[in-house]
Every structure is written in structure tokens, then in C-alpha cells.
Short mmCIF file of C-alpha atoms and ligand atoms in Angstrom, two decimals:
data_model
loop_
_atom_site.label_atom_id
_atom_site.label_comp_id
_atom_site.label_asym_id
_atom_site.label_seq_id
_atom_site.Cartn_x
_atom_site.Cartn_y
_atom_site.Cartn_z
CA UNK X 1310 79.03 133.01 116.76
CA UNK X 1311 80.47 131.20 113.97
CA UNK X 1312 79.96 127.28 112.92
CA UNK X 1313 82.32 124.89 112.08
CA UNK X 1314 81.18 123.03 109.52
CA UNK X 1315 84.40 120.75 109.18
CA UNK X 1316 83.44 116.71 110.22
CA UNK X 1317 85.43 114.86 112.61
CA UNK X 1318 86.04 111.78 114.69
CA UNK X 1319 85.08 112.21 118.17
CA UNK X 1320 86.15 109.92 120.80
CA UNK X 1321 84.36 109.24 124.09
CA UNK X 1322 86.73 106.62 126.26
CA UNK X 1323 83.59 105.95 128.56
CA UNK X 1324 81.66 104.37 126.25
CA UNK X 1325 84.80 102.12 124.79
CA UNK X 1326 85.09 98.45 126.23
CA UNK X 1327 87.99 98.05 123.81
CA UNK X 1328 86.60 95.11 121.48
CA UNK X 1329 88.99 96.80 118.80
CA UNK X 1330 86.47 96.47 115.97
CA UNK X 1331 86.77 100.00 115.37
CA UNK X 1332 91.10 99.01 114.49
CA UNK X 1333 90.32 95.89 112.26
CA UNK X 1334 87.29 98.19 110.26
CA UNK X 1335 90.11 100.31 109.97
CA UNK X 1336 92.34 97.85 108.80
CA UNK X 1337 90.53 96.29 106.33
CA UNK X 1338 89.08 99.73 104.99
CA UNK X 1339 92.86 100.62 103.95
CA UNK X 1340 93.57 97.12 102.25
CA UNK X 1341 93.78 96.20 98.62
CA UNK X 1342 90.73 94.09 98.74
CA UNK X 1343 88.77 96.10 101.00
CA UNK X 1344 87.20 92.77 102.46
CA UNK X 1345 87.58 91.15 106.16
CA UNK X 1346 88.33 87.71 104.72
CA UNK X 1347 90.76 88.50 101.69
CA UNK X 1348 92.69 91.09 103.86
CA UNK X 1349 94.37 88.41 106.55
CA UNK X 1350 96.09 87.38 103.59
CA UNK X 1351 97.21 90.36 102.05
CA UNK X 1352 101.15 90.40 102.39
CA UNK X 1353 102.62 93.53 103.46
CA UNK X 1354 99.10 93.16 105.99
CA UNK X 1355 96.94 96.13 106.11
CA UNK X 1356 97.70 98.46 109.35
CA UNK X 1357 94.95 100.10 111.89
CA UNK X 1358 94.93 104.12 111.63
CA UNK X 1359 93.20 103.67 115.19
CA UNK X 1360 94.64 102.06 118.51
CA UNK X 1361 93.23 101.53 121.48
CA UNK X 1362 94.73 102.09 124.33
CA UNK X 1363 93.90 100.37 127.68
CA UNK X 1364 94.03 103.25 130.55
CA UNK X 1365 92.86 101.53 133.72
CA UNK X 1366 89.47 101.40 133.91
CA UNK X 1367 89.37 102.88 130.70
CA UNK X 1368 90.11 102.04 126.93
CA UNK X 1369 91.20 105.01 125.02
CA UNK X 1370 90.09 105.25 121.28
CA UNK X 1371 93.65 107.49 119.94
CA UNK X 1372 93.48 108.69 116.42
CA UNK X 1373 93.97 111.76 114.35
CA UNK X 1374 92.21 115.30 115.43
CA UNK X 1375 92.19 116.81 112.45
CA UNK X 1376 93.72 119.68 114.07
CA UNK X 1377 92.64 123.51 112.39
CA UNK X 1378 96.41 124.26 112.42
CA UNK X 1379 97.98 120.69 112.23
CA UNK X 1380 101.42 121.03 113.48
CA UNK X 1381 102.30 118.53 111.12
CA UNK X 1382 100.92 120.16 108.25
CA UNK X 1383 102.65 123.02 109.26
CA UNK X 1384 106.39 121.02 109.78
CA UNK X 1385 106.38 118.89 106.96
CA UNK X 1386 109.29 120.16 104.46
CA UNK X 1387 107.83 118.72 101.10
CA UNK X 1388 103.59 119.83 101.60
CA UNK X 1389 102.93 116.08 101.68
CA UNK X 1390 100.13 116.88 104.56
CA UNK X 1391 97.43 118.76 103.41
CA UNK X 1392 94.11 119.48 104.34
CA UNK X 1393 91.41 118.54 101.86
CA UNK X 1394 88.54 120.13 100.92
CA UNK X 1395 86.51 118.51 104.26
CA UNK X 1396 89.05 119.86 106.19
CA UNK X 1397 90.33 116.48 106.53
CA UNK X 1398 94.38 116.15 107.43
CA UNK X 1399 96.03 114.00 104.37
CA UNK X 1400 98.99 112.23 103.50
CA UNK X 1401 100.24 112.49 99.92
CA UNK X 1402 102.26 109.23 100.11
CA UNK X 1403 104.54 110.32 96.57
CA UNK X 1404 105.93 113.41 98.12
CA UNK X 1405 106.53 112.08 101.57
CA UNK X 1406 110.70 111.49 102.35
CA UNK X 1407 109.92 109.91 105.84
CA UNK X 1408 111.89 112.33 107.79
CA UNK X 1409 109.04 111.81 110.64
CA UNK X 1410 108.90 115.19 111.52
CA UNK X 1411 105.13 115.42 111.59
CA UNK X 1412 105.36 112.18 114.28
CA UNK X 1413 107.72 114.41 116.74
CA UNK X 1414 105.48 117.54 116.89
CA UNK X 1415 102.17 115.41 116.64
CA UNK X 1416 100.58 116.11 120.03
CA UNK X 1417 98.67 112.79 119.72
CA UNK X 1418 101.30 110.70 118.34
CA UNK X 1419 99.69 109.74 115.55
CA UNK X 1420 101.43 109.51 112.02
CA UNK X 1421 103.48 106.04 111.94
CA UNK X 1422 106.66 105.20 109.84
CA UNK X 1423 106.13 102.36 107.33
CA UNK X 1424 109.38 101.05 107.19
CA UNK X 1425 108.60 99.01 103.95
CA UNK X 1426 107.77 101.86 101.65
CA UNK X 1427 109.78 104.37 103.96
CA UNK X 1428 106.77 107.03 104.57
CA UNK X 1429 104.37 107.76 107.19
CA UNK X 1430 100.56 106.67 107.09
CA UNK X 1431 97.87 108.18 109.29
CA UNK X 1432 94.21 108.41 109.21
CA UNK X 1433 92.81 109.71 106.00
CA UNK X 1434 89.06 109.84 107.64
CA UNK X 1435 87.95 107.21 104.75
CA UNK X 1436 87.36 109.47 101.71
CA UNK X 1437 86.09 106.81 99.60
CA UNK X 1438 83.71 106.34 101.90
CA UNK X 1439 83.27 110.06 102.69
CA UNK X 1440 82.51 110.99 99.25
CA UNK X 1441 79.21 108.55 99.14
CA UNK X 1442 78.06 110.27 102.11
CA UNK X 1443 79.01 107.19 104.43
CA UNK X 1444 80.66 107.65 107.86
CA UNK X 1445 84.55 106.43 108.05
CA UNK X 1446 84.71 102.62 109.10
CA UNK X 1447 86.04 102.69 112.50
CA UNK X 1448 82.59 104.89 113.18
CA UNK X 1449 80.71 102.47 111.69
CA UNK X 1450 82.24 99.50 113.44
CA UNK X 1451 82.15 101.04 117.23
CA UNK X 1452 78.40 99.84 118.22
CA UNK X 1453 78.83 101.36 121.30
CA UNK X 1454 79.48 105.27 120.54
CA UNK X 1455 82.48 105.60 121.62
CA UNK X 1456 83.52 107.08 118.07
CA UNK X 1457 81.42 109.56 116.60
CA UNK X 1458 81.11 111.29 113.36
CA UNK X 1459 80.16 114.49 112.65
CA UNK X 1460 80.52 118.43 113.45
CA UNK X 1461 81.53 119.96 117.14
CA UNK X 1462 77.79 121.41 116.97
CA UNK X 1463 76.17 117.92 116.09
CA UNK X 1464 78.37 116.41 118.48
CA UNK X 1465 77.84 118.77 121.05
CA UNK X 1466 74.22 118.81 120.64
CA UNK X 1467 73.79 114.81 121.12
CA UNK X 1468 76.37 114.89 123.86
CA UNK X 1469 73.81 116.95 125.79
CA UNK X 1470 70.61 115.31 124.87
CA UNK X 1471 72.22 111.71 126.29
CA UNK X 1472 73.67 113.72 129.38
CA UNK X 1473 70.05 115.25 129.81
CA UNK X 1474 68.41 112.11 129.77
CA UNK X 1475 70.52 110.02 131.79
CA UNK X 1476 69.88 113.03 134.56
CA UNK X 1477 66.48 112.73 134.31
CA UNK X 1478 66.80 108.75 134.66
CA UNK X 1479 69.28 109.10 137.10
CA UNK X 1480 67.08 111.42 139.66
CA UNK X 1481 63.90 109.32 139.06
CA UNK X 1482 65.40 106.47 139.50
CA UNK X 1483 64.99 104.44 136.81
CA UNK X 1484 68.64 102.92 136.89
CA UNK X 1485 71.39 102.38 138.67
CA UNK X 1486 74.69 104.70 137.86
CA UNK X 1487 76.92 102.85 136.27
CA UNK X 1488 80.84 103.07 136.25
CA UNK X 1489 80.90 105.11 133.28
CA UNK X 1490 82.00 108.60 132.44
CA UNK X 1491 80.33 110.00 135.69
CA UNK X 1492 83.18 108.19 137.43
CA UNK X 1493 85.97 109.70 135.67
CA UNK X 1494 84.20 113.47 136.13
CA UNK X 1495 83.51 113.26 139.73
CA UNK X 1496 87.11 111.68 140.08
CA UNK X 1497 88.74 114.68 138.07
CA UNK X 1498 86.34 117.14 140.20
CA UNK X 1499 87.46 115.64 143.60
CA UNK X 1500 91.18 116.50 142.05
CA UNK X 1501 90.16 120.15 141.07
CA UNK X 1502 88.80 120.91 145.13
CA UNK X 1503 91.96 119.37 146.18
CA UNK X 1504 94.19 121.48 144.28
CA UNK X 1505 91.61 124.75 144.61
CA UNK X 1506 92.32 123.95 148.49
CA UNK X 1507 95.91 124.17 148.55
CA UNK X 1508 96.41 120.06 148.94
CA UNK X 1509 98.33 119.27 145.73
CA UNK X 1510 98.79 115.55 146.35
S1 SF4 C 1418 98.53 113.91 112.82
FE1 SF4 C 1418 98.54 114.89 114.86
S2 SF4 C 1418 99.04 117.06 114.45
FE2 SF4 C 1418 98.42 116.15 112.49
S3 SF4 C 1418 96.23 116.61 112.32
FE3 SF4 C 1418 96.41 114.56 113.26
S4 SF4 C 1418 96.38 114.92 115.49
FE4 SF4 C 1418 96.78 116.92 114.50
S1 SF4 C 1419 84.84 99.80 118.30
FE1 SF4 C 1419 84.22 101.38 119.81
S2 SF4 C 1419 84.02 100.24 121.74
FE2 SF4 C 1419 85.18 98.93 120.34
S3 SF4 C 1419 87.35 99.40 120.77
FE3 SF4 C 1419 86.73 100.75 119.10
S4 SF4 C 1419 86.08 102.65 120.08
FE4 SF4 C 1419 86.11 101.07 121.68
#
């Protein structure tokens, strides 16, 4: 089996409570002045590559996959998206026409128009930050793991050391199950019986 060695931003909407730090670190990251207190005063204001988006019971983290074979990579007329040598999905901002093309076959909606300079923007993954080794801000900011940094097998491999321990904890015990992503699986299983049992409702 191959490894992917490309780093990403993974998103786990069970672990958001939506405090939005993760869209201001974002924010500020992509202003002149780089710096919380200078940026609320920056005029045009700096804008969030992330959003949020409450679902429910859930906050959804939304921001760019990344994608192997970006459909916008692939659509845009003038090679303004590229990947970069991280595998990283980028916006060269001097050959972009804003014909929006990317946004309309994006399959997460996630390049924006800037009306003032009339081109898209989208999440660069921080490369300032990604070329000192540093994770990108919104990853940084999110104290709660919802956004994670790293490869699918570094991800994957946490993602089952948590699960395993909160089994363990769970069957001895020790605390009380929480309304967390356990919720939202069971609730998609009891879906998956339903439909496997001919009820489609
Ligand atoms: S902008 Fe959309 S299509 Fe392009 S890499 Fe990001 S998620 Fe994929
Ligand atoms: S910082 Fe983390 S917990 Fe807060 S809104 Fe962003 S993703 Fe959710």
C-alpha cells in the first residue's frame, strides 16, 4: 500500500462548539499586519478562509480539501490554481480574471469572489507558516481538535488511539457518554437499518 505524504486540514464537527477562533486566526493570519489588534483596523478588513457553520446540534468547521484532482484546478482557464510543492491547492491572485468558475464546480463551496480586487481568495493552508514547520493558524487556534493537521495516516492513526480509549473508558465506566460524535454515528446507523430494511422514511 502506498502513503500519502501530502498534509491537510482535517475537520471533526463533534469536537467543534463553534467559538470561531479558528475564523478570526484565520483572519488575522491573511492581514497586512499579521496581528489581532492592528488587523480590526485594517481597511479593506482581512476575510476568514474558514466558516463555521451551525448544523443543529452540530457546528461544521467548512474549508478547503485540498482535493488530489481539484476540480477547480482542473476548470480554471488561466492556471491561476495550482498545487504547490506540499500538495497544497493555491491561488495565484495576478493571473486570476474572476470568472468564478472554480466556486461553481467546488464541491465544498469554498473559493469566494472579492469584489474589491475582482478575484477569488481561498485557503492557502498558511505557507508562511508552513515553511517554519508551524501548523496553519486556524489549527493552532481550535483548542478543542476539531481541526487537525497533518497526513490521512497520522490522522488516521490518532483518530483510532482516542476512539480506542474512549471504548475502554466507556465499558469500564469511567465516564458518562457524552453527546458527541457517538450520537451522530449511532443516529446515521439507525438510518442505514432503516433503509437496509426496506423503510426509506
Ligand atoms: S477549492 Fe474546492 S475543489 Fe478546490 S481544492 Fe479546495 S475543496 Fe477541492
Ligand atoms: S476553533 Fe475549533 S472549536 Fe472553535 S469554531 Fe473553530 S473548529 Fe470549532
Amino acid at each position: 500500500m502506498s502513503t500519502d505524504s501530502k498534509p491537510t486540514i482535517f475537520i471533526n464537527p463533534a469536537k467543534c462548539i463553534g467559538c470561531r477562533h479558528c475564523e478570526i486566526a484565520c483572519a488575522v493570519e491573511h492581514s497586512q499586519s499579521k496581528d489581532l489588534f492592528s488587523a480590526i483596523f485594517e481597511d479593506p478588513l482581512p476575510l476568514p478562509r474558514i466558516h463555521i457553520l451551525p448544523m443543529g446540534a452540530y457546528n461544521v468547521p467548512m474549508n478547503c480539501r485540498h482535493c488530489d484532482g481539484a476540480p477547480c484546478v482542473e476548470v480554471c482557464p488561466t492556471g491561476a490554481l495550482y498545487h504547490d510543492e506540499q500538495g497544497a491547492v493555491m491561488l495565484a491572485e495576478d493571473k486570476c480574471i474572476g470568472c468564478k468558475m472554480c466556486a461553481i464546480v467546488c464541491p465544498f463551496g469554498i473559493p469566494e469572489f472579492d469584489a474589491l480586487n475582482g478575484v477569488m481568495f481561498k485557503c492557502d493552508m498558511c505557507p508562511d507558516r508552513r515553511a517554519e514547520g508551524r501548523e496553519p493558524a486556524c489549527v493552532e487556534a481550535c483548542k478543542t481538535g476539531a481541526l487537525q493537521f497533518g497526513t490521512i495516516d497520522e490522522i488516521v492513526s490518532k483518530v483510532r488511539k482516542e476512539k480506542a480509549e474512549q471504548i475502554v473508558k466507556l465499558k469500564e465506566g469511567e465516564v458518562e457518554e457524552e453527546y458527541n460524535g457517538w450520537d451522530l454515528y449511532r443516529s446515521m446507523q439507525t438510518v442505514v437499518i432503516r433503509i437496509n430494511e426496506g423503510d426509506s422514511k
